[in-house]
Short mmCIF file of C-alpha atoms in Angstrom, two decimals:
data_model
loop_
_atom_site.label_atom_id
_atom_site.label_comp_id
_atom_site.label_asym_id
_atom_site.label_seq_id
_atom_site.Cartn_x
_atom_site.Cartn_y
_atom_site.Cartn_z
CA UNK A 1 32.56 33.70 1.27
CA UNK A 2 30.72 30.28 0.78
CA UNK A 3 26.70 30.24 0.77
CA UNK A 4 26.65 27.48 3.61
CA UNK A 5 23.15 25.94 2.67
CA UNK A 6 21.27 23.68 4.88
CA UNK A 7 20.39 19.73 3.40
CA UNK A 8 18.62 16.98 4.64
CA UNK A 9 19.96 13.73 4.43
CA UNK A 10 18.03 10.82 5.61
CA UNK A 11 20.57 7.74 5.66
CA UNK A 12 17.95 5.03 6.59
CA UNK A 13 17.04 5.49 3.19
CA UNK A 14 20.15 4.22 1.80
CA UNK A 15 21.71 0.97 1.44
CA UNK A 16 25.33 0.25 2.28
CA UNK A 17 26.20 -0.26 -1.33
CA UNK A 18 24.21 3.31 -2.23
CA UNK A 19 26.21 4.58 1.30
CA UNK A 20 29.43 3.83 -0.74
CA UNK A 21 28.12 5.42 -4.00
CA UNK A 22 27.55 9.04 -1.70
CA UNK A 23 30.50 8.22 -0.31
CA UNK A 24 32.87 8.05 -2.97
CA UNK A 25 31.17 10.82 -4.77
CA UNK A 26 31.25 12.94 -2.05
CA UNK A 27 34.94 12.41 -1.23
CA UNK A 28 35.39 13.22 -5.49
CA UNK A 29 33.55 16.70 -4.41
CA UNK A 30 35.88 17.49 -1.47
CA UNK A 31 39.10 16.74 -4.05
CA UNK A 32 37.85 19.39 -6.69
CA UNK A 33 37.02 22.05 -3.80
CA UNK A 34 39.98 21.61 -2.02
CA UNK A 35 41.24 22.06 -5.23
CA UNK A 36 39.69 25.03 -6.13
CA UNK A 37 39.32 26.78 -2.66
CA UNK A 38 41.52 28.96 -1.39
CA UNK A 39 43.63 28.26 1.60
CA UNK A 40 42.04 30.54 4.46
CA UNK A 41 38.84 27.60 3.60
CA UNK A 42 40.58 24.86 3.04
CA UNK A 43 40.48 23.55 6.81
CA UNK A 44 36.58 24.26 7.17
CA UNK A 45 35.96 21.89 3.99
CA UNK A 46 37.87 19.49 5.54
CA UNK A 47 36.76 18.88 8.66
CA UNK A 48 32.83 19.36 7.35
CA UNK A 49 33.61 16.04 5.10
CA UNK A 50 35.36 14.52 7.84
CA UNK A 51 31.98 14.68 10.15
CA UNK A 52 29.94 13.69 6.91
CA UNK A 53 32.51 10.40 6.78
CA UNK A 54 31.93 9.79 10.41
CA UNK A 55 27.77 10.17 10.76
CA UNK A 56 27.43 8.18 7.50
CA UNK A 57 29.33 5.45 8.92
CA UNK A 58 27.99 5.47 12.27
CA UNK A 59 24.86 4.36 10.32
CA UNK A 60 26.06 2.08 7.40
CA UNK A 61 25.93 -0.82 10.09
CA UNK A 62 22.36 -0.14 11.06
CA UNK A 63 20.29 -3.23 9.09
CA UNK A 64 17.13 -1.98 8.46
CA UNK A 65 15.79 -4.62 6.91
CA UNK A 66 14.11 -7.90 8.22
CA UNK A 67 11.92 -11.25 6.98
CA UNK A 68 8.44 -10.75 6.12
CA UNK A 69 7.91 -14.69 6.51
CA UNK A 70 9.98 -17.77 6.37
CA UNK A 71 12.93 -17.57 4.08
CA UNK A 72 15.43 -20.05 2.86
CA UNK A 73 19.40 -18.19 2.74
CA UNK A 74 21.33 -19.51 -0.58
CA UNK A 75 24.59 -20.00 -1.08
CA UNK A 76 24.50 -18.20 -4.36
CA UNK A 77 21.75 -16.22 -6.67
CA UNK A 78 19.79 -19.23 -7.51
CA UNK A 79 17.07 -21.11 -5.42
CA UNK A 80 18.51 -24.37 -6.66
CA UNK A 81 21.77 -23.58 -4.80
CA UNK A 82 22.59 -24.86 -1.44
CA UNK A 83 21.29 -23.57 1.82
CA UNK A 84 23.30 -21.22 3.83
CA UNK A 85 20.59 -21.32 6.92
CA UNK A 86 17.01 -20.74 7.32
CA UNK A 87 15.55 -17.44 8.74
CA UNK A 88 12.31 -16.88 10.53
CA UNK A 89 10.18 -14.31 10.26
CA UNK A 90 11.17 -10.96 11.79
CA UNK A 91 15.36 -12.08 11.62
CA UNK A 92 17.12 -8.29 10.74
CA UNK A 93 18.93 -8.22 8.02
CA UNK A 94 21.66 -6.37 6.54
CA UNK A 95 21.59 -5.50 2.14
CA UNK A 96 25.11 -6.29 1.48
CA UNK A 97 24.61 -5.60 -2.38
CA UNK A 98 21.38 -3.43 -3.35
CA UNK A 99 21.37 -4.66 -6.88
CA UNK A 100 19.68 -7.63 -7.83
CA UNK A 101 21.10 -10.84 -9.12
CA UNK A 102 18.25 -12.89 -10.73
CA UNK A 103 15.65 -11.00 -8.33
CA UNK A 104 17.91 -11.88 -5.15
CA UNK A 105 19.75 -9.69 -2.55
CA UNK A 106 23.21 -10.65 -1.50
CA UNK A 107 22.30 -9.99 2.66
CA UNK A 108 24.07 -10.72 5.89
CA UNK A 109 22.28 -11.22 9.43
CA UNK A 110 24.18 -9.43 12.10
CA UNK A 111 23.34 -11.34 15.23
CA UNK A 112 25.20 -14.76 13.38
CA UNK A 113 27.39 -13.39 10.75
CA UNK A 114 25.84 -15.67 7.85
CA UNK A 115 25.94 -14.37 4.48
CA UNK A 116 23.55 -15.13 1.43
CA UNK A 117 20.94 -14.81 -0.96
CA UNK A 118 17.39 -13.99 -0.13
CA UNK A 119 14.81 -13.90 -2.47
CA UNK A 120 13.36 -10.43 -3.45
CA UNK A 121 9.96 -10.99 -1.78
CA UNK A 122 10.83 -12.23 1.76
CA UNK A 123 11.97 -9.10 2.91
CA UNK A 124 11.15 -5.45 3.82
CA UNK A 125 12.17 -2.74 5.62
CA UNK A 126 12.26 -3.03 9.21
CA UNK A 127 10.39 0.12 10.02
CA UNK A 128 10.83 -0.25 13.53
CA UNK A 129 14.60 0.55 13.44
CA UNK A 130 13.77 3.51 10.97
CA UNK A 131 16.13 6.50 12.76
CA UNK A 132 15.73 9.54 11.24
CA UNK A 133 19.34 12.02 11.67
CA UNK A 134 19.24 14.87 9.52
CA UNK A 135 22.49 15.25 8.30
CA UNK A 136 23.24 19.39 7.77
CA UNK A 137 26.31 19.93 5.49
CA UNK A 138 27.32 22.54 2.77
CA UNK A 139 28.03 21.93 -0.59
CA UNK A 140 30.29 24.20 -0.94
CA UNK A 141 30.10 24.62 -4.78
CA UNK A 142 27.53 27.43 -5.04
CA UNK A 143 25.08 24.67 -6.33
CA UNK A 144 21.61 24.60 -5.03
CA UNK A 145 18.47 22.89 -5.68
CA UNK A 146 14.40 22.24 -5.90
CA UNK A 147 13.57 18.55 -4.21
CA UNK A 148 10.01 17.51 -4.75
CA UNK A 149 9.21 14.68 -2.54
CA UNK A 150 6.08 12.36 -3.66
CA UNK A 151 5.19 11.01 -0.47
CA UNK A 152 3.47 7.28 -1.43
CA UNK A 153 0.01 7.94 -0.06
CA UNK A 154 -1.49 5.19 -1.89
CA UNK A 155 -4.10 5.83 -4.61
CA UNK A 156 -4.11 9.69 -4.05
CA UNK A 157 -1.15 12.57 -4.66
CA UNK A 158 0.56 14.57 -2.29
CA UNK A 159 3.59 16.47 -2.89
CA UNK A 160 5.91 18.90 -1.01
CA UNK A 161 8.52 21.29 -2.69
CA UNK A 162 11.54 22.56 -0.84
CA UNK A 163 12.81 25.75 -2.72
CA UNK A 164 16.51 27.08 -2.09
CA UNK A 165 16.77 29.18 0.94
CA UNK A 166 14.35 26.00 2.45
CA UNK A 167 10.92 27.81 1.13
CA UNK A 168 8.21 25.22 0.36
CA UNK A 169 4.99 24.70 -1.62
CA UNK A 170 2.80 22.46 -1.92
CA UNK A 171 0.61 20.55 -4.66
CA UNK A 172 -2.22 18.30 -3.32
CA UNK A 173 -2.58 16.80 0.26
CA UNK A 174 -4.49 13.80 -0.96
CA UNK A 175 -4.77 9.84 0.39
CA UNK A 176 -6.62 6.76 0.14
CA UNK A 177 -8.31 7.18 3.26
CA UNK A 178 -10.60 10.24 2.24
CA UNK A 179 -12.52 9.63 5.59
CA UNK A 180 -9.83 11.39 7.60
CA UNK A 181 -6.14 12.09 6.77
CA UNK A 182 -4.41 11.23 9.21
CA UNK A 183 -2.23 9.19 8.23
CA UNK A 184 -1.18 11.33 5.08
CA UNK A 185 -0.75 14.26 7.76
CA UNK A 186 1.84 11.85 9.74
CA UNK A 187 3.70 11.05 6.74
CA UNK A 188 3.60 14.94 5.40
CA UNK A 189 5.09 16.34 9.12
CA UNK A 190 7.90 13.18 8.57
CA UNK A 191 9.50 15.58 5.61
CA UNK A 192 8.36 18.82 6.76
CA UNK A 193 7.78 19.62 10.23
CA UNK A 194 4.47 21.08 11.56
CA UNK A 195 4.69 24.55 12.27
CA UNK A 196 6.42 25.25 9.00
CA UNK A 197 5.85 27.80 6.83
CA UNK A 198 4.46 27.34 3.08
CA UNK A 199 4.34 29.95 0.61
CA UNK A 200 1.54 28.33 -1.51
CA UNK A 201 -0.65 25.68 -1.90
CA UNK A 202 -2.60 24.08 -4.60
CA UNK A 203 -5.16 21.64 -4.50
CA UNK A 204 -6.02 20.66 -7.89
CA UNK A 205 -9.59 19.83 -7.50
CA UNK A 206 -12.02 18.52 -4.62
CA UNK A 207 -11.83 14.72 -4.50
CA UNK A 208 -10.95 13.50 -1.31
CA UNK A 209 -7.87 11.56 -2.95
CA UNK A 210 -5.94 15.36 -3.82
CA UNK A 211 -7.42 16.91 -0.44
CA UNK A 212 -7.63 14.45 2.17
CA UNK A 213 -5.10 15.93 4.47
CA UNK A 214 -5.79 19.63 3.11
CA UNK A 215 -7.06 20.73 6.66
CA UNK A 216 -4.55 19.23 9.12
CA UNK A 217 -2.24 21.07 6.52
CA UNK A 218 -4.03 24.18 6.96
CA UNK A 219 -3.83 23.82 10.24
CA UNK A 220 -0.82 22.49 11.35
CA UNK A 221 1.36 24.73 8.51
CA UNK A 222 1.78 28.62 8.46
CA UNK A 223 -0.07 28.38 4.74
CA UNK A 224 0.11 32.20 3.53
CA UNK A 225 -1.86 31.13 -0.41
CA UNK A 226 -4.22 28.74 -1.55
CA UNK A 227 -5.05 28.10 -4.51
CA UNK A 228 -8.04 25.57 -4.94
CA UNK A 229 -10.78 24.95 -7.37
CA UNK A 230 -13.85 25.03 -4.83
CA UNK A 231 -15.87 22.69 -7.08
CA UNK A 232 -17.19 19.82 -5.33
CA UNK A 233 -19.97 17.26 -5.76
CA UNK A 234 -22.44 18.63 -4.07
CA UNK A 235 -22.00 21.96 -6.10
CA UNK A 236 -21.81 19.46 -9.46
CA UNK A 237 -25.46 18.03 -8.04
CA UNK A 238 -24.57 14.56 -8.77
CA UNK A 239 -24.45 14.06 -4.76
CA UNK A 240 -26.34 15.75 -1.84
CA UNK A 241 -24.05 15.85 0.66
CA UNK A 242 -20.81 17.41 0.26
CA UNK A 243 -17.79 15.06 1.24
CA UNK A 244 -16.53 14.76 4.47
CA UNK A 245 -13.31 16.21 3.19
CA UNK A 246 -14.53 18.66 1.28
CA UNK A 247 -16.41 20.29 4.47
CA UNK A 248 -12.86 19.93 6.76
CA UNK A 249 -10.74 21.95 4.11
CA UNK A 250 -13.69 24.44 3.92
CA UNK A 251 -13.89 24.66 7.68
CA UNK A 252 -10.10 24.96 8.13
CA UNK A 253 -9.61 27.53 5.64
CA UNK A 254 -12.59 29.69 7.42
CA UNK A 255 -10.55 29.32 10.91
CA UNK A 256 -6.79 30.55 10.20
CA UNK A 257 -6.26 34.14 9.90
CA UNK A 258 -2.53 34.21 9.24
CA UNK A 259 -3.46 32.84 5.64
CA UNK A 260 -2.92 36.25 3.15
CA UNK A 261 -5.35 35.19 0.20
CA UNK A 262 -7.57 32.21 -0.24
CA UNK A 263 -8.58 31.89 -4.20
CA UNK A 264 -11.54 30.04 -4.48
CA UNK A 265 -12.19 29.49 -7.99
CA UNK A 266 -15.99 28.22 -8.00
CA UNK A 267 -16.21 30.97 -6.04
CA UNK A 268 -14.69 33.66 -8.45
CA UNK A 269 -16.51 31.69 -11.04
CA UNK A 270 -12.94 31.87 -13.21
CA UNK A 271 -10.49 30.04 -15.93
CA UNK A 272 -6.74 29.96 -14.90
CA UNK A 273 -5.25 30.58 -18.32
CA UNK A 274 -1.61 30.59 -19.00
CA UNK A 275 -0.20 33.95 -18.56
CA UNK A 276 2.30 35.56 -15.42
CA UNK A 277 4.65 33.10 -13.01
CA UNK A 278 5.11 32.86 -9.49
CA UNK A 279 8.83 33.33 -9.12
CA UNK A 280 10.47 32.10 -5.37
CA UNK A 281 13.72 31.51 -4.82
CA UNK A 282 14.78 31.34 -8.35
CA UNK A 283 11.83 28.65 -9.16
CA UNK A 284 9.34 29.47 -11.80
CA UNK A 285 5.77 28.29 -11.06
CA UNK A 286 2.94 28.32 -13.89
CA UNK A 287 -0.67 28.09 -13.32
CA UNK A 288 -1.43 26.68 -16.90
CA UNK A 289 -5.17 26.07 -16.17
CA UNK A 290 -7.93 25.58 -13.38
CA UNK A 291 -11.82 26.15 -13.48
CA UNK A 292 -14.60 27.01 -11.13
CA UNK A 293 -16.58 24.73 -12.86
CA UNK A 294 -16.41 22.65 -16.26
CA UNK A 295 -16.62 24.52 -19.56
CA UNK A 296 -19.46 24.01 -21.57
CA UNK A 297 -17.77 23.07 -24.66
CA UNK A 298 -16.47 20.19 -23.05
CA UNK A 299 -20.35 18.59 -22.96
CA UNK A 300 -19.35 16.28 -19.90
CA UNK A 301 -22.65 15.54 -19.43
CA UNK A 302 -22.94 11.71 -18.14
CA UNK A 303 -20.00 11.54 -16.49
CA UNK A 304 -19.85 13.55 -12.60
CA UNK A 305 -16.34 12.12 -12.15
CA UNK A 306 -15.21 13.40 -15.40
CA UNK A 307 -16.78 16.89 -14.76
CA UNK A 308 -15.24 16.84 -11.41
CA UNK A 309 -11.51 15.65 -12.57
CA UNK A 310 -11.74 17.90 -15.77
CA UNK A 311 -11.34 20.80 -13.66
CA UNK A 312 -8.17 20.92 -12.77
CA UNK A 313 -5.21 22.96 -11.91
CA UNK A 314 -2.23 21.95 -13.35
CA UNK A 315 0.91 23.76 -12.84
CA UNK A 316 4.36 23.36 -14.37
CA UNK A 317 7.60 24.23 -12.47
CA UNK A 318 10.90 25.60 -13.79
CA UNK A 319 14.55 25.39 -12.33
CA UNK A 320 17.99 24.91 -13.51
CA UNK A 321 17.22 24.00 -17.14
CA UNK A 322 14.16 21.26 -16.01
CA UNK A 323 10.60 21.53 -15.43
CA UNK A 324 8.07 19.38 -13.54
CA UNK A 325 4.42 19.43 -14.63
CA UNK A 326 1.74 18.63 -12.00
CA UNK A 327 -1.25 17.21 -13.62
CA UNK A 328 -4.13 16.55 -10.94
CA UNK A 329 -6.79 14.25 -12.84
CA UNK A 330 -6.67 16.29 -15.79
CA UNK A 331 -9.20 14.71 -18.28
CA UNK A 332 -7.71 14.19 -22.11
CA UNK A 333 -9.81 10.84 -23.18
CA UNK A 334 -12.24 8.45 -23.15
CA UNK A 335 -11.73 4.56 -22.88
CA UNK A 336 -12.00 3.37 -26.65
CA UNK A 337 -11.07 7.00 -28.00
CA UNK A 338 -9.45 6.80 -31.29
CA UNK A 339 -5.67 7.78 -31.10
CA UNK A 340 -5.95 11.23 -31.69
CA UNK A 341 -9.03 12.17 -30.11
CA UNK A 342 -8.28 15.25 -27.09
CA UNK A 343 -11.08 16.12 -24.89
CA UNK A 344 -11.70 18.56 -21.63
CA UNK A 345 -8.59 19.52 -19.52
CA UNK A 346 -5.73 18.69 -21.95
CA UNK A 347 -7.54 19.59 -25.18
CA UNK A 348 -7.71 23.13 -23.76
CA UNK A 349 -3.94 22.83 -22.29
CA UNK A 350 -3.17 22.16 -25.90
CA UNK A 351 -4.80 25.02 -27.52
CA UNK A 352 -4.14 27.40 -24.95
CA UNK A 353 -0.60 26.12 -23.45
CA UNK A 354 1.15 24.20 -26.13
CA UNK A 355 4.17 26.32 -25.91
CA UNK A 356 4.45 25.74 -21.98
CA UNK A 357 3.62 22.32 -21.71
CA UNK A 358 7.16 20.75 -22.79
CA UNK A 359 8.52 18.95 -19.71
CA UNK A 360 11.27 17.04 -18.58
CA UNK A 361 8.86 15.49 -15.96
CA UNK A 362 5.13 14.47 -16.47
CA UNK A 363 2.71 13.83 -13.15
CA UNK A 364 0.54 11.27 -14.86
CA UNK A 365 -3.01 12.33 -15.17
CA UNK A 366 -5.88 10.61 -12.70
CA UNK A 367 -2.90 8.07 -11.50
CA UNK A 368 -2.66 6.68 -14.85
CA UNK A 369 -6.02 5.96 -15.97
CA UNK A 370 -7.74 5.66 -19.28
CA UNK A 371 -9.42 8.57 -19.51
CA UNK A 372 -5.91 10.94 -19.04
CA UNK A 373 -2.28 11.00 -21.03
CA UNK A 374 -3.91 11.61 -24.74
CA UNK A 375 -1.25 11.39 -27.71
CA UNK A 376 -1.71 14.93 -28.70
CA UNK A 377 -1.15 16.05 -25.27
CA UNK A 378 1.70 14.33 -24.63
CA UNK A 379 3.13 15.06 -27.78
CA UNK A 380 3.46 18.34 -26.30
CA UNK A 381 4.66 17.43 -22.95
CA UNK A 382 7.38 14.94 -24.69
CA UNK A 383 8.36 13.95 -21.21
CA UNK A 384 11.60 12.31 -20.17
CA UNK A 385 10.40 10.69 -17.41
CA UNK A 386 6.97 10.03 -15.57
CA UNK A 387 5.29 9.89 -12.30
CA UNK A 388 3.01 7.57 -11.54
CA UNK A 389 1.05 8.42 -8.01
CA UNK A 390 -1.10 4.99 -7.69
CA UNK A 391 -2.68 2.09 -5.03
CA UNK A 392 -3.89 -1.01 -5.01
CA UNK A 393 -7.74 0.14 -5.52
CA UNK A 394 -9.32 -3.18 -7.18
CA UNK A 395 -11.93 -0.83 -8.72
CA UNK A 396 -9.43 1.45 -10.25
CA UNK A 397 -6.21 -0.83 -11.70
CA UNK A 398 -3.92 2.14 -11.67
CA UNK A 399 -1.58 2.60 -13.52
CA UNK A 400 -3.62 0.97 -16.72
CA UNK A 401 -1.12 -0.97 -19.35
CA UNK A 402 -3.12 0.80 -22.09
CA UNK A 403 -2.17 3.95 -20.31
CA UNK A 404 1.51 2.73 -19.79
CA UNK A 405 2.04 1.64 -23.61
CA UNK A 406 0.96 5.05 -24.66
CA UNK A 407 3.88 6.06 -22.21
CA UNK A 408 6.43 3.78 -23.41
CA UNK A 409 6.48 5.47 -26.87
CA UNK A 410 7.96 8.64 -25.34
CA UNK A 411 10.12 7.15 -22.18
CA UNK A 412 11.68 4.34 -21.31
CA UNK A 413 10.09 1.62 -18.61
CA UNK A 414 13.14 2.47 -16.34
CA UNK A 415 12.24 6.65 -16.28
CA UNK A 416 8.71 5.40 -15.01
CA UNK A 417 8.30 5.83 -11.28
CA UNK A 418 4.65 4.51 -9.63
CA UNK A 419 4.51 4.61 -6.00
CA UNK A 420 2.66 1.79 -6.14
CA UNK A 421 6.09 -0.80 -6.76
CA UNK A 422 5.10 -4.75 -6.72
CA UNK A 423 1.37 -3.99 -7.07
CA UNK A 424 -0.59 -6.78 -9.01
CA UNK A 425 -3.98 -6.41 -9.76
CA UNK A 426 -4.59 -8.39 -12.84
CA UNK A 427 -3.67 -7.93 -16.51
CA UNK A 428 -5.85 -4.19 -17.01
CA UNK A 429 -2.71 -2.99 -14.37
CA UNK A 430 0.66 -2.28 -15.81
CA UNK A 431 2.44 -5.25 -14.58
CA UNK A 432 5.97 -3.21 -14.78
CA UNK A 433 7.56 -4.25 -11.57
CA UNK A 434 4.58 -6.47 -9.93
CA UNK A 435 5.05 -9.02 -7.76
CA UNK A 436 2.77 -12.02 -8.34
CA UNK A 437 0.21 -11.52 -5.31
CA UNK A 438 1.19 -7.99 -3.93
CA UNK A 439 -1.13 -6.13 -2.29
CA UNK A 440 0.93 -2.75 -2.39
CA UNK A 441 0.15 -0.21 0.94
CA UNK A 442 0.96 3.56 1.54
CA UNK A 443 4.36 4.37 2.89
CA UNK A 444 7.11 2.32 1.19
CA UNK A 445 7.48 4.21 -2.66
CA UNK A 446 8.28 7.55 -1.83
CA UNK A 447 10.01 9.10 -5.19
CA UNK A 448 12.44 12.08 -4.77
CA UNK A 449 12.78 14.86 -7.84
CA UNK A 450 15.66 17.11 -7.35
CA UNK A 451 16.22 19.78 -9.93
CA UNK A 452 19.50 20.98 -9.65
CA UNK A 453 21.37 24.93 -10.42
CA UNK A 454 23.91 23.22 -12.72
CA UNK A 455 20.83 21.98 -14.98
CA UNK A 456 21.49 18.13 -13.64
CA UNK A 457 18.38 16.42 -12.66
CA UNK A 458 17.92 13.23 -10.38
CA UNK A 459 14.75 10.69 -9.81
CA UNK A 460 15.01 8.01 -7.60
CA UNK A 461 13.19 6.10 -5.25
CA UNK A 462 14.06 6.63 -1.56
CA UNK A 463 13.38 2.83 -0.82
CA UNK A 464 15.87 0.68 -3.76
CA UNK A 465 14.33 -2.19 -2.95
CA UNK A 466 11.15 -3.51 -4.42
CA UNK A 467 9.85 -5.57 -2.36
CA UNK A 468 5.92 -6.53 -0.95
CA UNK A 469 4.63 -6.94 2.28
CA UNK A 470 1.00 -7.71 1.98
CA UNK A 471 -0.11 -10.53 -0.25
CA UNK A 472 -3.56 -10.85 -1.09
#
């Protein structure tokens, strides 16, 4: 008998040329079970891909996409070519071909028929005509997965895990707008529904950026662990209030009873060294480190945002043959540090964790700042591809090109993923992917990790395009 597993497939979030890619490798899929299914299942497969067939096309017509401001259609990929039509601002617009040619989309408009070329940065997704159908279907294969969604919350991190048998945890609940949440909260209940249950949650450390949304969380999830580091700036004494944020994730956790353990490490006054996993649903989870407060031997004694970043948790997850490792602000650095200098956070990951810290994917520390990603640390790490959670904070410049070049001598540009696409804040930024005069906003880089049984792995945005919709 078949393990009929449940999937969500959101197909607004893919083009019609990536609807013909799942297509075809879907009806590949259905050859090779047929093929290798018996006969009392062969007429079950079938008519499962048949319905697939039939909801993806209902939706391959929807557009989706519209002008951001006045555009000029071209005949061909080149702005000196002739003019197929003009199109105002707010025409819909359909991606005929979701690769670029010379940074323009081959589109059509629906409501006249006229096909083109558009110019990367006059269009967007329309998300007024986003319709979300979850799509439930069965592999069929035995084949099952861990999807991490990095939900683009602008200069902050929060990310859900779905575990096989549709168990999830969660690492950080953070946002830009550390003032309130809500609108992290509305883009967290978009993937998971409120009233779900989560088997753990970490919170790497107390800034309002990682914890934001933490409460409504708390609240509006059937949390049974947290795991959180307790150690805020008003315990640090380099503020005398505690943050607003701080105080709602405090106050939540005092109010729900159905959560089984709350580990509080300022509290406990304890180290998280490497040692035993958390094993769900196949998927190994390692607490590799986490403080109650900074260690002394670190001598962070300027700096409150170092001491406060340095303590993180940062956990590593196992599955089918790849590992994620979730990095917080870990501290490893100083701007100016010589090349081999390893301070704080990933100097003790590195004397204490070496042998665990080899991933195939790195969360870049503090949203790729300076002081994070030190050569010795990710010498150990040797990632194959990076994460980038970042916003357009003028103050910050995340992700920094120093940061980035460090980077590129372990991945390539391509196996980079920033939820913070187009972004241009000057030359400190990485300028992979900016778009002269972006203003990147929350919402429109989500980045998808699944880890698959069969050892296969797969990161991708959910949005192809690149494109800006707020120019400074």
């Amino acid at each position: 008998m078949y393990d009929l597993h449940a999937v969500q497939l959101h197909v607004e979030d893919l083009l019609p040329g990536d609807k013909k890619l799942l297509a075809s490798a879907f009806y590949r899929r259905a050859l090779v079970t047929l093929h290798e299914s018996n006969p009392v299942h062969m007429k079950r497969i079938f008519l499962l891909y048949v319905n697939f067939f039939l909801a993806l096309s209902a939706f391959a017509q929807q557009p989706g996409w519209e002008v951001i401001r006045p555009a000029i259609l071209h005949k061909s990929a080149n702005s000196s070519s002739g003019i197929a039509a003009r199109l105002p601002a707010g025409t819909k617009l359909q991606i005929l071909l979701a690769k670029r040619k010379n940074n323009f989309y081959r589109v059509q408009a629906p409501a006249s028929g006229i096909k083109g070329w558009v110019y990367k940065t006059f269009i967007s997704r329309a998300r007024d005509t986003t319709i979300h159908i979850p799509l439930v279907f069965s592999p069929l294969t035995g084949l099952d997965s861990v999807s991490i969604r990095v939900i683009d919350v602008d200069n902050g991190l929060c990310t859900i895990i779905r575990l096989p048998g549709n168990k999830y945890v969660i690492y950080d609940a953070g946002g830009l707008n550390t003032a309130d949440g809500s609108q992290t909260w509305g883009q967290m209940k978009k993937f998971l529904p409120e009233g779900a249950t989560i088997e753990f949650m970490v919170l790497s450390h107390m800034d309002g950026d990682h914890i934001v949304a933490a409460s409504q969380a708390i609240r509006g999830y059937r949390i049974k662990k947290v795991i959180w580091g307790g150690y805020d700036r008003k315990i640090d004494g380099s503020n005398a209030t505690e943050t607003r944020a701080f105080q709602k994730l405090k106050s939540a956790l005092q109010g729900r009873a159905n959560i089984t353990e709350s580990i509080n490490l300022n509290e406990r006054d304890s180290v998280i060294y490497p040692g035993g996993d958390i094993v769900i649903s196949g998927a190994h989870f390692k607490l590799l480190c986490g403080f109650g407060k900074p260690m002394p031997e670190w001598h962070l004694t300027s700096d409150a945002a170092e001491r406060l970043n340095g303590v993180s948790i940062v956990m590593k997850v196992e599955y089918g043959g790849n590992s994620v490792l979730f990095t917080g602000d870990a501290l490893g650095r100083r701007k100016n540090d010589a090349e081999g200098v390893c301070i704080a956070t990933e100097k003790f990951l590195v004397e204490n964790a070496a042998e665990a810290l080899r991933s195939t994917i790195m969360f870049s520390p503090h949203h790729g700042a300076e002081n994070g990603s030190s050569k010795p640390f990710l010498d150990k790490v040797r990632p194959e591809y990076i994460i980038i959670p970042a916003g357009h904070v003028s103050s910050f410049r995340h992700p920094r090109k120093t940061t980035c070049e460090r980077y590129l001598s372990y991945v390539t540009a391509d196996h980079i993923f920033r939820t913070d696409r187009g972004d241009d804040q000057g030359p400190l930024e990485w300028g992979y992917l900016s778009i002269p005069g972006c203003r990147d906003i929350a919402g429109d880089d989500d980045i998808q990790v699944d880890l698959r049984s069969d050892h296969k792995l797969h990161v991708y945005y959910l949005n192809p395009i690149n494109a800006c919709t707020t120019f400074k």
